[in-house]
């Protein structure tokens, strides 16, 4: 986003610097806008490059977040550019808000599931008269395990079913061959015919993930 604002700022500066003379009003924002310094109105074009760049960056950020514009356009080209930036800024802001809202809702739902699961566990322990010390140990153990994201298994990824058998075999070969090549016999077999190793990875391996604890 900062890179996009930088690009917009550079374009806004170029429009004000190089396209003002041929504009329909004969002015650009660098000439039309000024800053009052010790009672004298000093045009932006006479101020330092750092101030000009920061003014352009302020303009770009204001368009991105749909804030108030600090610099008003002074000709039709600047007006068209400003409107375009406002539309793009509205789209970007909508996408960001939508993505953030979706992430917050998903996070909240996952948190509620964990809270409900822990609440049911504690109710079970309480109703069955489990001692406090054991209940605390069970509670801490489950709380630790429930916070761990389990590894995805191959059968849980439905998109893999769309792969061709050849590509599926190549994928499984790259996933599992590095473990199988620790065996001297299989290393020799792989050197003799790599297709045999791919066939083994495709048809003879059933992965099993062992969890800690």
C-alpha positions as a Python dict, from the first residue, in 0.01 Angstrom:
ca = {
    (1, 'X'): (0, 0, 0),
    (2, 'X'): (283, 240, 81),
    (3, 'X'): (443, 165, -258),
    (4, 'X'): (110, 241, -431),
    (5, 'X'): (82, 569, -240),
    (6, 'X'): (438, 655, -344),
    (7, 'X'): (353, 595, -712),
    (8, 'X'): (37, 808, -686),
    (9, 'X'): (236, 1083, -515),
    (10, 'X'): (496, 1085, -796),
    (11, 'X'): (222, 1096, -1061),
    (12, 'X'): (47, 1383, -881),
    (13, 'X'): (376, 1577, -867),
    (14, 'X'): (443, 1513, -1238),
    (15, 'X'): (96, 1638, -1334),
    (16, 'X'): (145, 1957, -1135),
    (17, 'X'): (499, 2017, -1262),
    (18, 'X'): (489, 1918, -1629),
    (19, 'X'): (125, 1949, -1740),
    (20, 'X'): (19, 2279, -1585),
    (21, 'X'): (120, 2508, -1873),
    (22, 'X'): (-97, 2330, -2129),
    (23, 'X'): (-396, 2282, -1897),
    (24, 'X'): (-739, 2430, -1964),
    (25, 'X'): (-697, 2677, -1676),
    (26, 'X'): (-330, 2752, -1729),
    (27, 'X'): (-259, 2656, -1369),
    (28, 'X'): (-144, 2356, -1176),
    (29, 'X'): (-171, 2277, -810),
    (30, 'X'): (195, 2368, -755),
    (31, 'X'): (126, 2724, -874),
    (32, 'X'): (-228, 2768, -740),
    (33, 'X'): (-162, 2654, -384),
    (34, 'X'): (58, 2850, -150),
    (35, 'X'): (177, 2859, 208),
    (36, 'X'): (173, 3172, 422),
    (37, 'X'): (529, 3227, 546),
    (38, 'X'): (590, 3544, 750),
    (39, 'X'): (297, 3717, 585),
    (40, 'X'): (401, 3621, 230),
    (41, 'X'): (211, 3369, 18),
    (42, 'X'): (477, 3133, -117),
    (43, 'X'): (359, 2897, -396),
    (44, 'X'): (425, 2528, -347),
    (45, 'X'): (652, 2524, -653),
    (46, 'X'): (898, 2754, -471),
    (47, 'X'): (916, 2538, -161),
    (48, 'X'): (1163, 2257, -103),
    (49, 'X'): (1146, 1919, -275),
    (50, 'X'): (1088, 1740, 56),
    (51, 'X'): (782, 1955, 133),
    (52, 'X'): (648, 1900, -220),
    (53, 'X'): (692, 1523, -195),
    (54, 'X'): (528, 1505, 147),
    (55, 'X'): (239, 1715, 17),
    (56, 'X'): (198, 1471, -272),
    (57, 'X'): (218, 1174, -34),
    (58, 'X'): (-45, 1339, 189),
    (59, 'X'): (-268, 1375, -117),
    (60, 'X'): (-216, 1007, -210),
    (61, 'X'): (-284, 874, 141),
    (62, 'X'): (-595, 1094, 171),
    (63, 'X'): (-732, 939, -147),
    (64, 'X'): (-650, 585, -35),
    (65, 'X'): (-832, 612, 299),
    (66, 'X'): (-1103, 842, 160),
    (67, 'X'): (-1001, 1129, 386),
    (68, 'X'): (-1025, 1502, 324),
    (69, 'X'): (-806, 1635, 44),
    (70, 'X'): (-541, 1883, 148),
    (71, 'X'): (-478, 1995, -213),
    (72, 'X'): (-765, 2074, -448),
    (73, 'X'): (-725, 2011, -825),
    (74, 'X'): (-697, 2326, -1038),
    (75, 'X'): (-757, 2193, -1390),
    (76, 'X'): (-949, 1918, -1568),
    (77, 'X'): (-657, 1674, -1584),
    (78, 'X'): (-596, 1705, -1213),
    (79, 'X'): (-968, 1666, -1150),
    (80, 'X'): (-984, 1346, -1358),
    (81, 'X'): (-679, 1208, -1178),
    (82, 'X'): (-828, 1295, -838),
    (83, 'X'): (-1161, 1127, -918),
    (84, 'X'): (-979, 818, -1047),
    (85, 'X'): (-773, 799, -728),
    (86, 'X'): (-1087, 833, -516),
    (87, 'X'): (-1255, 545, -701),
    (88, 'X'): (-946, 324, -671),
    (89, 'X'): (-911, 422, -306),
    (90, 'X'): (-1274, 328, -243),
    (91, 'X'): (-1219, -14, -402),
    (92, 'X'): (-899, -76, -204),
    (93, 'X'): (-1062, 36, 121),
    (94, 'X'): (-1360, -194, 54),
    (95, 'X'): (-1132, -492, -12),
    (96, 'X'): (-927, -424, 302),
    (97, 'X'): (-1236, -385, 520),
    (98, 'X'): (-1392, -699, 373),
    (99, 'X'): (-1076, -905, 426),
    (100, 'X'): (-1029, -776, 780),
    (101, 'X'): (-1393, -843, 868),
    (102, 'X'): (-1373, -1196, 727),
    (103, 'X'): (-1056, -1266, 925),
    (104, 'X'): (-1207, -1129, 1247),
    (105, 'X'): (-1526, -1334, 1204),
    (106, 'X'): (-1327, -1651, 1135),
    (107, 'X'): (-1102, -1589, 1433),
    (108, 'X'): (-1400, -1523, 1657),
    (109, 'X'): (-1575, -1843, 1542),
    (110, 'X'): (-1263, -2051, 1609),
    (111, 'X'): (-1229, -1892, 1952),
    (112, 'X'): (-1594, -1964, 2033),
    (113, 'X'): (-1551, -2328, 1931),
    (114, 'X'): (-1252, -2364, 2162),
    (115, 'X'): (-1436, -2193, 2449),
    (116, 'X'): (-1741, -2416, 2399),
    (117, 'X'): (-1523, -2727, 2388),
    (118, 'X'): (-1337, -2634, 2706),
    (119, 'X'): (-1664, -2543, 2880),
    (120, 'X'): (-1810, -2885, 2796),
    (121, 'X'): (-1494, -3057, 2923),
    (122, 'X'): (-1500, -2871, 3255),
    (123, 'X'): (-1868, -2948, 3298),
    (124, 'X'): (-1796, -3318, 3235),
    (125, 'X'): (-1516, -3321, 3491),
    (126, 'X'): (-1729, -3137, 3747),
    (127, 'X'): (-2033, -3362, 3702),
    (128, 'X'): (-1820, -3674, 3744),
    (129, 'X'): (-1655, -3555, 4065),
    (130, 'X'): (-1300, -3541, 3929),
    (131, 'X'): (-1055, -3400, 4182),
    (132, 'X'): (-935, -3043, 4136),
    (133, 'X'): (-569, -3137, 4081),
    (134, 'X'): (-650, -3394, 3812),
    (135, 'X'): (-909, -3166, 3653),
    (136, 'X'): (-650, -2888, 3626),
    (137, 'X'): (-400, -3124, 3464),
    (138, 'X'): (-660, -3246, 3214),
    (139, 'X'): (-769, -2889, 3148),
    (140, 'X'): (-412, -2771, 3079),
    (141, 'X'): (-334, -3071, 2861),
    (142, 'X'): (-644, -3026, 2645),
    (143, 'X'): (-591, -2650, 2629),
    (144, 'X'): (-238, -2705, 2499),
    (145, 'X'): (-345, -2965, 2243),
    (146, 'X'): (-644, -2766, 2120),
    (147, 'X'): (-418, -2470, 2043),
    (148, 'X'): (-200, -2676, 1805),
    (149, 'X'): (-295, -2671, 1438),
    (150, 'X'): (-277, -3033, 1313),
    (151, 'X'): (-91, -3111, 991),
    (152, 'X'): (-307, -3144, 683),
    (153, 'X'): (-337, -3496, 549),
    (154, 'X'): (-331, -3566, 178),
    (155, 'X'): (-689, -3690, 174),
    (156, 'X'): (-806, -3364, 329),
    (157, 'X'): (-688, -3159, 29),
    (158, 'X'): (-965, -3206, -227),
    (159, 'X'): (-780, -3008, -496),
    (160, 'X'): (-520, -3285, -526),
    (161, 'X'): (-788, -3505, -684),
    (162, 'X'): (-776, -3277, -990),
    (163, 'X'): (-413, -3366, -1064),
    (164, 'X'): (-323, -3611, -1338),
    (165, 'X'): (-175, -3943, -1219),
    (166, 'X'): (166, -3845, -1357),
    (167, 'X'): (172, -3511, -1176),
    (168, 'X'): (33, -3671, -859),
    (169, 'X'): (313, -3928, -873),
    (170, 'X'): (576, -3659, -920),
    (171, 'X'): (434, -3468, -624),
    (172, 'X'): (435, -3773, -395),
    (173, 'X'): (784, -3865, -513),
    (174, 'X'): (921, -3523, -414),
    (175, 'X'): (738, -3534, -81),
    (176, 'X'): (848, -3880, 34),
    (177, 'X'): (1159, -3980, -160),
    (178, 'X'): (1390, -3776, 65),
    (179, 'X'): (1285, -3994, 358),
    (180, 'X'): (1315, -4318, 165),
    (181, 'X'): (1660, -4234, 27),
    (182, 'X'): (1804, -4270, 377),
    (183, 'X'): (1802, -4644, 302),
    (184, 'X'): (2105, -4764, 97),
    (185, 'X'): (1893, -5022, -85),
    (186, 'X'): (1637, -4766, -194),
    (187, 'X'): (1914, -4523, -293),
    (188, 'X'): (2060, -4788, -520),
    (189, 'X'): (1716, -4862, -662),
    (190, 'X'): (1659, -4493, -728),
    (191, 'X'): (1986, -4469, -923),
    (192, 'X'): (1895, -4774, -1131),
    (193, 'X'): (1542, -4664, -1219),
    (194, 'X'): (1383, -4349, -1072),
    (195, 'X'): (1043, -4450, -1206),
    (196, 'X'): (1038, -4743, -966),
    (197, 'X'): (1092, -4503, -676),
    (198, 'X'): (810, -4283, -804),
    (199, 'X'): (580, -4585, -828),
    (200, 'X'): (666, -4681, -469),
    (201, 'X'): (590, -4327, -348),
    (202, 'X'): (264, -4327, -540),
    (203, 'X'): (126, -4669, -447),
    (204, 'X'): (309, -4814, -147),
    (205, 'X'): (337, -4529, 103),
    (206, 'X'): (75, -4446, 364),
    (207, 'X'): (193, -4142, 560),
    (208, 'X'): (132, -4138, 935),
    (209, 'X'): (196, -3825, 1143),
    (210, 'X'): (284, -3890, 1505),
    (211, 'X'): (188, -3613, 1743),
    (212, 'X'): (395, -3515, 2045),
    (213, 'X'): (256, -3648, 2370),
}
